[in-house]
PDB file of C-alpha atoms in Angstrom:
ATOM      1  CA  UNK A 350      -4.461   1.935   5.808  1.00 48.00           C
ATOM      2  CA  UNK A 351      -8.018   0.774   5.395  1.00 41.00           C
ATOM      3  CA  UNK A 352      -9.209  -2.532   6.844  1.00 38.00           C
ATOM      4  CA  UNK A 353     -11.522  -3.963   4.233  1.00 33.00           C
ATOM      5  CA  UNK A 354     -13.468  -5.945   6.816  1.00 28.00           C
ATOM      6  CA  UNK A 355     -15.716  -2.899   7.290  1.00 26.00           C
ATOM      7  CA  UNK A 356     -16.179  -2.176   3.574  1.00 30.00           C
ATOM      8  CA  UNK A 357     -19.776  -3.275   3.114  1.00 27.00           C
ATOM      9  CA  UNK A 358     -20.423  -4.019  -0.544  1.00 26.00           C
ATOM     10  CA  UNK A 359     -17.639  -3.730  -3.090  1.00 28.00           C
ATOM     11  CA  UNK A 360     -19.956  -4.760  -5.902  1.00 28.00           C
ATOM     12  CA  UNK A 361     -22.084  -1.667  -5.282  1.00 27.00           C
ATOM     13  CA  UNK A 362     -19.246   0.805  -5.712  1.00 27.00           C
ATOM     14  CA  UNK A 363     -19.842   3.862  -7.870  1.00 29.00           C
ATOM     15  CA  UNK A 364     -19.035   3.529 -11.562  1.00 28.00           C
ATOM     16  CA  UNK A 365     -18.299   7.261 -11.655  1.00 28.00           C
ATOM     17  CA  UNK A 366     -14.711   6.601 -10.597  1.00 31.00           C
ATOM     18  CA  UNK A 367     -12.160   8.352 -12.795  1.00 32.00           C
ATOM     19  CA  UNK A 368     -10.531   4.972 -13.446  1.00 35.00           C
ATOM     20  CA  UNK A 369     -12.251   1.810 -14.660  1.00 34.00           C
ATOM     21  CA  UNK A 370     -13.800  -0.685 -12.236  1.00 36.00           C
ATOM     22  CA  UNK A 371     -14.637  -4.253 -13.155  1.00 37.00           C
ATOM     23  CA  UNK A 372     -17.844  -6.085 -12.235  1.00 32.00           C
ATOM     24  CA  UNK A 373     -16.425  -7.184  -8.876  1.00 36.00           C
ATOM     25  CA  UNK A 374     -15.787  -3.590  -7.832  1.00 40.00           C
ATOM     26  CA  UNK A 375     -12.007  -3.646  -8.213  1.00 48.00           C
ATOM     27  CA  UNK A 376     -10.359  -0.727  -9.924  1.00 54.00           C
ATOM     28  CA  UNK A 377      -8.263  -1.887 -12.858  1.00 62.00           C
ATOM     29  CA  UNK A 378      -4.681  -0.717 -12.622  1.00 73.00           C
ATOM     30  CA  UNK A 379      -3.696   1.379 -15.668  1.00 72.00           C
ATOM     31  CA  UNK A 380      -0.361   0.623 -17.351  1.00 70.00           C
ATOM     32  CA  UNK A 381       2.699   2.668 -16.436  1.00 69.00           C
ATOM     33  CA  UNK A 382       3.133   3.438 -20.131  1.00 53.00           C
ATOM     34  CA  UNK A 383      -0.130   4.866 -21.432  1.00 40.00           C
ATOM     35  CA  UNK A 384       0.768   3.709 -24.938  1.00 33.00           C
ATOM     36  CA  UNK A 385       0.911   0.074 -23.840  1.00 38.00           C
ATOM     37  CA  UNK A 386      -2.216  -2.024 -23.200  1.00 37.00           C
ATOM     38  CA  UNK A 387      -2.705  -3.144 -19.610  1.00 40.00           C
ATOM     39  CA  UNK A 388      -1.516  -6.689 -18.914  1.00 40.00           C
ATOM     40  CA  UNK A 389      -0.524  -7.129 -22.541  1.00 43.00           C
ATOM     41  CA  UNK A 390       0.433 -10.711 -23.325  1.00 48.00           C
ATOM     42  CA  UNK A 391      -0.629 -11.983 -19.901  1.00 57.00           C
ATOM     43  CA  UNK A 392      -3.231 -14.683 -19.488  1.00 56.00           C
ATOM     44  CA  UNK A 393      -6.355 -13.181 -17.913  1.00 60.00           C
ATOM     45  CA  UNK A 394      -6.875 -16.158 -15.614  1.00 70.00           C
ATOM     46  CA  UNK A 395      -3.227 -17.107 -15.003  1.00 89.00           C
ATOM     47  CA  UNK A 396      -2.333 -18.624 -11.655  1.00 95.00           C
ATOM     48  CA  UNK A 397      -0.332 -16.338  -9.386  1.00 97.00           C
ATOM     49  CA  UNK A 398       0.955 -15.877  -5.877  1.00 97.00           C
ATOM     50  CA  UNK A 399       2.436 -12.944  -3.995  1.00 98.00           C
ATOM     51  CA  UNK A 400       4.425 -12.859  -0.762  1.00 98.00           C
ATOM     52  CA  UNK A 401       5.629  -9.328  -0.075  1.00 98.00           C
ATOM     53  CA  UNK A 402       6.942  -7.241   2.817  1.00 98.00           C
ATOM     54  CA  UNK A 403       5.704  -3.682   3.319  1.00 98.00           C
ATOM     55  CA  UNK A 404       7.296  -0.623   4.878  1.00 98.00           C
ATOM     56  CA  UNK A 405       4.212   1.502   5.466  1.00 98.00           C
ATOM     57  CA  UNK A 406       3.368   4.877   7.022  1.00 98.00           C
ATOM     58  CA  UNK A 407       0.476   7.321   7.007  1.00 96.00           C
ATOM     59  CA  UNK A 408      -0.719  10.594   8.497  1.00 95.00           C
ATOM     60  CA  UNK A 409      -2.930   9.037  11.189  1.00 94.00           C
ATOM     61  CA  UNK A 410      -1.738   8.851  14.805  1.00 93.00           C
ATOM     62  CA  UNK A 411      -0.289   5.522  15.906  1.00 93.00           C
ATOM     63  CA  UNK A 412      -2.017   3.072  15.403  1.00 94.00           C
ATOM     64  CA  UNK A 413      -3.950   4.049  12.261  1.00 92.00           C
ATOM     65  CA  UNK A 414      -7.649   4.181  13.192  1.00 89.00           C
ATOM     66  CA  UNK A 415      -8.609   3.379   9.598  1.00 90.00           C
ATOM     67  CA  UNK A 416      -8.329  -0.304  10.481  1.00 89.00           C
ATOM     68  CA  UNK A 417     -11.216  -0.003  12.920  1.00 90.00           C
ATOM     69  CA  UNK A 418     -13.299   2.926  11.630  1.00 85.00           C
ATOM     70  CA  UNK A 419     -14.890   4.118   8.357  1.00 83.00           C
ATOM     71  CA  UNK A 420     -13.032   7.446   8.541  1.00 82.00           C
ATOM     72  CA  UNK A 421      -9.373   8.418   9.003  1.00 81.00           C
ATOM     73  CA  UNK A 422      -8.214  10.526  11.917  1.00 79.00           C
ATOM     74  CA  UNK A 423      -9.144  14.217  11.979  1.00 75.00           C
ATOM     75  CA  UNK A 424      -6.267  16.602  11.352  1.00 71.00           C
ATOM     76  CA  UNK A 425      -6.290  20.268  12.305  1.00 66.00           C
ATOM     77  CA  UNK A 426      -5.602  22.136   9.069  1.00 63.00           C
ATOM     78  CA  UNK A 427      -5.868  25.906   9.065  1.00 52.00           C
ATOM     79  CA  UNK A 428      -8.247  25.898  12.016  1.00 60.00           C
ATOM     80  CA  UNK A 429     -10.580  23.211  10.676  1.00 63.00           C
ATOM     81  CA  UNK A 430     -10.712  19.475  11.318  1.00 70.00           C
ATOM     82  CA  UNK A 431     -10.128  17.545   8.090  1.00 80.00           C
ATOM     83  CA  UNK A 432     -10.273  13.762   7.814  1.00 84.00           C
ATOM     84  CA  UNK A 433      -7.694  12.165   5.544  1.00 89.00           C
ATOM     85  CA  UNK A 434      -5.079   9.409   5.463  1.00 94.00           C
ATOM     86  CA  UNK A 435      -2.046  10.363   3.368  1.00 96.00           C
ATOM     87  CA  UNK A 436       0.140   7.299   2.981  1.00 97.00           C
ATOM     88  CA  UNK A 437       3.353   5.890   1.559  1.00 98.00           C
ATOM     89  CA  UNK A 438       3.638   2.104   1.201  1.00 98.00           C
ATOM     90  CA  UNK A 439       6.906   0.597  -0.050  1.00 98.00           C
ATOM     91  CA  UNK A 440       6.638  -3.066  -1.135  1.00 98.00           C
ATOM     92  CA  UNK A 441       9.241  -5.678  -1.940  1.00 98.00           C
ATOM     93  CA  UNK A 442       8.212  -9.082  -3.279  1.00 98.00           C
ATOM     94  CA  UNK A 443       9.895 -11.910  -1.375  1.00 98.00           C
ATOM     95  CA  UNK A 444       8.640 -14.495  -3.832  1.00 98.00           C
ATOM     96  CA  UNK A 445       5.863 -14.560  -6.354  1.00 98.00           C
ATOM     97  CA  UNK A 446       4.800 -15.154  -9.930  1.00 97.00           C
ATOM     98  CA  UNK A 447       2.019 -14.435 -12.395  1.00 97.00           C
ATOM     99  CA  UNK A 448       1.867 -17.291 -14.872  1.00 96.00           C
ATOM    100  CA  UNK A 449       5.442 -17.594 -16.121  1.00 94.00           C
ATOM    101  CA  UNK A 450       6.429 -14.097 -14.934  1.00 96.00           C
ATOM    102  CA  UNK A 451       8.832 -14.297 -11.954  1.00 98.00           C
ATOM    103  CA  UNK A 452       8.241 -11.491  -9.432  1.00 98.00           C
ATOM    104  CA  UNK A 453      10.967 -12.336  -6.888  1.00 98.00           C
ATOM    105  CA  UNK A 454      12.632  -9.154  -5.637  1.00 98.00           C
ATOM    106  CA  UNK A 455      10.363  -6.749  -7.522  1.00 98.00           C
ATOM    107  CA  UNK A 456       9.668  -3.441  -5.759  1.00 98.00           C
ATOM    108  CA  UNK A 457       6.735  -1.085  -6.052  1.00 98.00           C
ATOM    109  CA  UNK A 458       5.441   1.863  -4.058  1.00 98.00           C
ATOM    110  CA  UNK A 459       1.923   3.178  -3.489  1.00 98.00           C
ATOM    111  CA  UNK A 460       1.330   6.795  -2.458  1.00 98.00           C
ATOM    112  CA  UNK A 461      -2.047   8.386  -1.928  1.00 97.00           C
ATOM    113  CA  UNK A 462      -4.891   9.519   0.286  1.00 96.00           C
ATOM    114  CA  UNK A 463      -7.825   7.371   1.387  1.00 94.00           C
ATOM    115  CA  UNK A 464     -10.064  10.439   1.610  1.00 91.00           C
ATOM    116  CA  UNK A 465     -12.406  11.519   4.394  1.00 88.00           C
ATOM    117  CA  UNK A 466     -14.982   8.699   4.341  1.00 87.00           C
ATOM    118  CA  UNK A 467     -14.361   5.298   2.786  1.00 84.00           C
ATOM    119  CA  UNK A 468     -17.307   3.431   4.303  1.00 84.00           C
ATOM    120  CA  UNK A 469     -18.552   2.628   0.773  1.00 85.00           C
ATOM    121  CA  UNK A 470     -15.196   1.305  -0.423  1.00 86.00           C
ATOM    122  CA  UNK A 471     -14.288   4.346  -2.516  1.00 91.00           C
ATOM    123  CA  UNK A 472     -10.929   5.998  -1.855  1.00 94.00           C
ATOM    124  CA  UNK A 473      -9.584   9.359  -2.991  1.00 95.00           C
ATOM    125  CA  UNK A 474      -6.379   8.913  -5.005  1.00 96.00           C
ATOM    126  CA  UNK A 475      -3.355   6.661  -5.411  1.00 97.00           C
ATOM    127  CA  UNK A 476      -0.167   6.582  -7.462  1.00 97.00           C
ATOM    128  CA  UNK A 477       1.594   3.253  -8.011  1.00 97.00           C
ATOM    129  CA  UNK A 478       5.323   3.582  -8.734  1.00 98.00           C
ATOM    130  CA  UNK A 479       7.060   0.531 -10.208  1.00 98.00           C
ATOM    131  CA  UNK A 480      10.792   0.414  -9.575  1.00 98.00           C
ATOM    132  CA  UNK A 481      12.811   1.131 -12.715  1.00 98.00           C
ATOM    133  CA  UNK A 482      14.476  -2.295 -12.367  1.00 98.00           C
ATOM    134  CA  UNK A 483      11.175  -4.092 -12.959  1.00 98.00           C
ATOM    135  CA  UNK A 484      10.575  -5.415 -16.448  1.00 97.00           C
ATOM    136  CA  UNK A 485       7.491  -4.573 -18.471  1.00 96.00           C
ATOM    137  CA  UNK A 486       6.284  -8.125 -17.906  1.00 97.00           C
ATOM    138  CA  UNK A 487       6.662  -7.727 -14.132  1.00 97.00           C
ATOM    139  CA  UNK A 488       4.836  -4.401 -14.196  1.00 97.00           C
ATOM    140  CA  UNK A 489       1.974  -5.968 -16.117  1.00 96.00           C
ATOM    141  CA  UNK A 490       1.898  -8.939 -13.736  1.00 97.00           C
ATOM    142  CA  UNK A 491       1.825  -6.716 -10.661  1.00 97.00           C
ATOM    143  CA  UNK A 492      -0.812  -4.598 -12.368  1.00 96.00           C
ATOM    144  CA  UNK A 493      -2.996  -7.698 -12.572  1.00 95.00           C
ATOM    145  CA  UNK A 494      -2.402  -8.716  -8.931  1.00 97.00           C
ATOM    146  CA  UNK A 495      -2.547  -5.387  -7.068  1.00 96.00           C
ATOM    147  CA  UNK A 496      -6.311  -4.858  -7.626  1.00 94.00           C
ATOM    148  CA  UNK A 497      -6.902  -8.130  -5.743  1.00 95.00           C
ATOM    149  CA  UNK A 498      -4.775  -6.914  -2.842  1.00 95.00           C
ATOM    150  CA  UNK A 499      -6.736  -3.619  -2.841  1.00 93.00           C
ATOM    151  CA  UNK A 500     -10.259  -4.466  -4.096  1.00 92.00           C
ATOM    152  CA  UNK A 501     -11.619  -0.907  -3.984  1.00 92.00           C
ATOM    153  CA  UNK A 502     -12.238   1.969  -6.371  1.00 94.00           C
ATOM    154  CA  UNK A 503     -10.341   5.249  -6.487  1.00 95.00           C
ATOM    155  CA  UNK A 504     -11.355   8.713  -7.635  1.00 95.00           C
ATOM    156  CA  UNK A 505      -7.931   8.815  -9.290  1.00 95.00           C
ATOM    157  CA  UNK A 506      -5.512   5.939  -9.873  1.00 96.00           C
ATOM    158  CA  UNK A 507      -2.301   6.330 -11.865  1.00 96.00           C
ATOM    159  CA  UNK A 508       0.970   4.474 -12.378  1.00 96.00           C
ATOM    160  CA  UNK A 509       4.516   5.546 -13.078  1.00 97.00           C
ATOM    161  CA  UNK A 510       8.086   4.232 -13.022  1.00 97.00           C
ATOM    162  CA  UNK A 511      10.694   5.505 -10.555  1.00 97.00           C
ATOM    163  CA  UNK A 512      13.933   4.697  -8.768  1.00 98.00           C
ATOM    164  CA  UNK A 513      13.157   2.911  -5.490  1.00 98.00           C
ATOM    165  CA  UNK A 514      16.797   3.053  -4.477  1.00 98.00           C
ATOM    166  CA  UNK A 515      16.464   2.337  -0.738  1.00 98.00           C
ATOM    167  CA  UNK A 516      14.449  -0.492   0.781  1.00 98.00           C
ATOM    168  CA  UNK A 517      15.958  -1.926   3.956  1.00 98.00           C
ATOM    169  CA  UNK A 518      15.108  -2.866   7.513  1.00 97.00           C
ATOM    170  CA  UNK A 519      16.453  -4.478  10.648  1.00 95.00           C
ATOM    171  CA  UNK A 520      15.034  -5.253  14.084  1.00 91.00           C
ATOM    172  CA  UNK A 521      14.932  -1.616  15.103  1.00 95.00           C
ATOM    173  CA  UNK A 522      14.217   0.437  11.994  1.00 97.00           C
ATOM    174  CA  UNK A 523      13.105   0.485   8.382  1.00 98.00           C
ATOM    175  CA  UNK A 524      13.889   2.887   5.554  1.00 98.00           C
ATOM    176  CA  UNK A 525      12.695   3.287   1.973  1.00 98.00           C
ATOM    177  CA  UNK A 526      13.198   6.070  -0.569  1.00 98.00           C
ATOM    178  CA  UNK A 527      12.443   7.030  -4.138  1.00 98.00           C
ATOM    179  CA  UNK A 528      15.291   8.988  -5.724  1.00 98.00           C
ATOM    180  CA  UNK A 529      17.241   9.116  -2.474  1.00 97.00           C
ATOM    181  CA  UNK A 530      14.308  10.836  -0.754  1.00 97.00           C
ATOM    182  CA  UNK A 531      13.986  13.605  -3.337  1.00 97.00           C
ATOM    183  CA  UNK A 532      10.657  12.130  -4.449  1.00 98.00           C
ATOM    184  CA  UNK A 533       9.494  10.116  -1.434  1.00 98.00           C
ATOM    185  CA  UNK A 534      10.765   8.717   1.851  1.00 98.00           C
ATOM    186  CA  UNK A 535       9.554   6.529   4.700  1.00 98.00           C
ATOM    187  CA  UNK A 536      11.669   6.066   7.819  1.00 98.00           C
ATOM    188  CA  UNK A 537      10.386   4.002  10.748  1.00 98.00           C
ATOM    189  CA  UNK A 538      11.700   3.188  14.216  1.00 97.00           C
ATOM    190  CA  UNK A 539      10.581   0.295  16.411  1.00 94.00           C
ATOM    191  CA  UNK A 540       8.177   1.056  19.255  1.00 92.00           C
ATOM    192  CA  UNK A 541       9.539  -0.099  22.605  1.00 92.00           C
ATOM    193  CA  UNK A 542       7.579  -2.852  24.325  1.00 91.00           C
ATOM    194  CA  UNK A 543       8.130  -4.762  27.557  1.00 94.00           C
ATOM    195  CA  UNK A 544      11.221  -6.295  25.977  1.00 93.00           C
ATOM    196  CA  UNK A 545      13.423  -5.447  23.008  1.00 91.00           C
ATOM    197  CA  UNK A 546      11.348  -7.726  20.793  1.00 90.00           C
ATOM    198  CA  UNK A 547       9.018  -5.955  18.337  1.00 89.00           C
ATOM    199  CA  UNK A 548       5.467  -5.064  19.350  1.00 94.00           C
ATOM    200  CA  UNK A 549       3.228  -7.012  16.956  1.00 96.00           C
ATOM    201  CA  UNK A 550      -0.526  -6.850  16.301  1.00 96.00           C
ATOM    202  CA  UNK A 551      -1.833 -10.245  15.209  1.00 96.00           C
ATOM    203  CA  UNK A 552      -5.051 -11.406  13.533  1.00 97.00           C
ATOM    204  CA  UNK A 553      -5.753  -8.043  11.865  1.00 97.00           C
ATOM    205  CA  UNK A 554      -6.764  -8.090   8.204  1.00 96.00           C
ATOM    206  CA  UNK A 555      -4.745  -6.129   5.625  1.00 96.00           C
ATOM    207  CA  UNK A 556      -6.985  -4.987   2.783  1.00 94.00           C
ATOM    208  CA  UNK A 557      -8.008  -7.970   0.612  1.00 95.00           C
ATOM    209  CA  UNK A 558      -5.193 -10.296   1.644  1.00 97.00           C
ATOM    210  CA  UNK A 559      -6.080 -13.450   3.611  1.00 97.00           C
ATOM    211  CA  UNK A 560      -2.747 -13.939   5.420  1.00 97.00           C
ATOM    212  CA  UNK A 561      -0.091 -11.840   7.125  1.00 98.00           C
ATOM    213  CA  UNK A 562       2.558 -12.369   9.804  1.00 97.00           C
ATOM    214  CA  UNK A 563       1.456  -9.495  12.060  1.00 97.00           C
ATOM    215  CA  UNK A 564       1.819  -5.704  12.094  1.00 97.00           C
ATOM    216  CA  UNK A 565       5.201  -4.733  13.563  1.00 97.00           C
ATOM    217  CA  UNK A 566       4.705  -1.384  15.302  1.00 96.00           C
ATOM    218  CA  UNK A 567       7.184   1.177  13.993  1.00 97.00           C
ATOM    219  CA  UNK A 568       6.069   4.842  14.216  1.00 97.00           C
ATOM    220  CA  UNK A 569       7.537   6.967  11.476  1.00 97.00           C
ATOM    221  CA  UNK A 570      10.299   9.504  11.858  1.00 98.00           C
ATOM    222  CA  UNK A 571       9.180  10.863   8.496  1.00 98.00           C
ATOM    223  CA  UNK A 572       6.836   9.907   5.682  1.00 98.00           C
ATOM    224  CA  UNK A 573       6.743  12.269   2.764  1.00 98.00           C
ATOM    225  CA  UNK A 574       5.900  12.606  -0.906  1.00 98.00           C
ATOM    226  CA  UNK A 575       7.432  15.698  -2.474  1.00 97.00           C
ATOM    227  CA  UNK A 576       6.298  15.857  -6.094  1.00 94.00           C
ATOM    228  CA  UNK A 577       3.078  16.227  -8.032  1.00 90.00           C
ATOM    229  CA  UNK A 578       0.009  18.303  -7.249  1.00 90.00           C
ATOM    230  CA  UNK A 579      -0.532  16.924  -3.728  1.00 94.00           C
ATOM    231  CA  UNK A 580       2.784  16.723  -1.837  1.00 96.00           C
ATOM    232  CA  UNK A 581       2.716  16.040   1.897  1.00 96.00           C
ATOM    233  CA  UNK A 582       4.967  15.366   4.869  1.00 96.00           C
ATOM    234  CA  UNK A 583       4.263  13.893   8.307  1.00 95.00           C
ATOM    235  CA  UNK A 584       6.513  13.126  11.255  1.00 96.00           C
ATOM    236  CA  UNK A 585       5.855  10.961  14.302  1.00 96.00           C
ATOM    237  CA  UNK A 586       2.665   9.426  12.948  1.00 96.00           C
ATOM    238  CA  UNK A 587       1.631   5.858  12.124  1.00 96.00           C
ATOM    239  CA  UNK A 588       4.048   3.287  10.722  1.00 97.00           C
ATOM    240  CA  UNK A 589       4.509  -0.465  10.633  1.00 97.00           C
ATOM    241  CA  UNK A 590       6.043  -3.378   8.753  1.00 98.00           C
ATOM    242  CA  UNK A 591       4.073  -6.364   7.535  1.00 98.00           C
ATOM    243  CA  UNK A 592       4.500  -9.411   5.309  1.00 98.00           C
ATOM    244  CA  UNK A 593       1.426 -10.410   3.306  1.00 98.00           C
ATOM    245  CA  UNK A 594       0.671 -13.605   1.416  1.00 98.00           C
ATOM    246  CA  UNK A 595      -1.980 -14.160  -1.254  1.00 98.00           C
ATOM    247  CA  UNK A 596      -2.588 -16.373  -4.276  1.00 97.00           C
ATOM    248  CA  UNK A 597      -5.019 -16.681  -7.163  1.00 96.00           C
ATOM    249  CA  UNK A 598      -6.675 -19.582  -5.351  1.00 95.00           C
ATOM    250  CA  UNK A 599      -7.719 -17.119  -2.622  1.00 96.00           C
ATOM    251  CA  UNK A 600      -9.740 -15.031  -5.093  1.00 92.00           C
ATOM    252  CA  UNK A 601     -13.345 -15.797  -5.863  1.00 79.00           C
ATOM    253  CA  UNK A 602     -13.799 -15.995  -9.623  1.00 62.00           C
TER     254      UNK A 602
END
C-alpha cells in the first residue's frame, strides 16, 4: 500500500473525485447506510485514538514497491503491462475511542485498487466493509477516523456492512475472511529469515499514521475479493502484518 511520504501536496488534490474531499484533501467516508447522515451525533472535533492491527495483502510482488515509488508494480495482463495495486486490508482495533464511542475489538476491511499512478495523492477505488458486529456509533466513529489514516482522495469510495468472520494470526501465519471466504479472503505465511523470528521492516511510514511497530513480512498464499464489478485474486504476492497507532493530537487542525 501507498507510502504517503512521497505524496507531494494533499491540499492540491482534484475536486473532481466522485466522493467528497474536505479542504485538507481527505476524502470524507460516506456512511454505510446511505439514508443515515455521516457521523451523525458525533462531535466534529471529538478527541480520539486508534491502535489497530492489520492483516494486509496486495497484487504487487513482495515487498510492495508502492512504499518507495509513485506507481505500483507492472502486471502482464493480456500481453500488456498494466500498473495497479489491488489490495485487501483486514483491520482489528486493539483499543480506541472516538469521544465516548468505545472502539475496542471493532473490525473493518478495506478492499480496492490504488490505480496506475498515485503521485498526486489520488487513488482509484476503495470499499470499506464494517463488520456486522459493529454498532452504528462505531461505524460513524471509524468513518470519522479512517480519512486521517488515509488522507487521500479516491475516484470511488463506498462503504458497506459484512460478516468479517475470521481474523486470526500466530507467529507463522495470518488469516482473515469475509463470509468464510465467499466474499473475500487474505491468508499469509511468515517469510523465513536467518532465524525463526519474523522478518520485520522498521521505520517505514504507513499512510498518514505516525507510529507503527514494524512490517512483519508475510507473503500471501491468497488474497482475493470475489464480488462486485471488479473481483480479483492473487497468489504468492505481497503481504504483511502491522500494528498502527494514531490519535487526534497527531492531526493538524
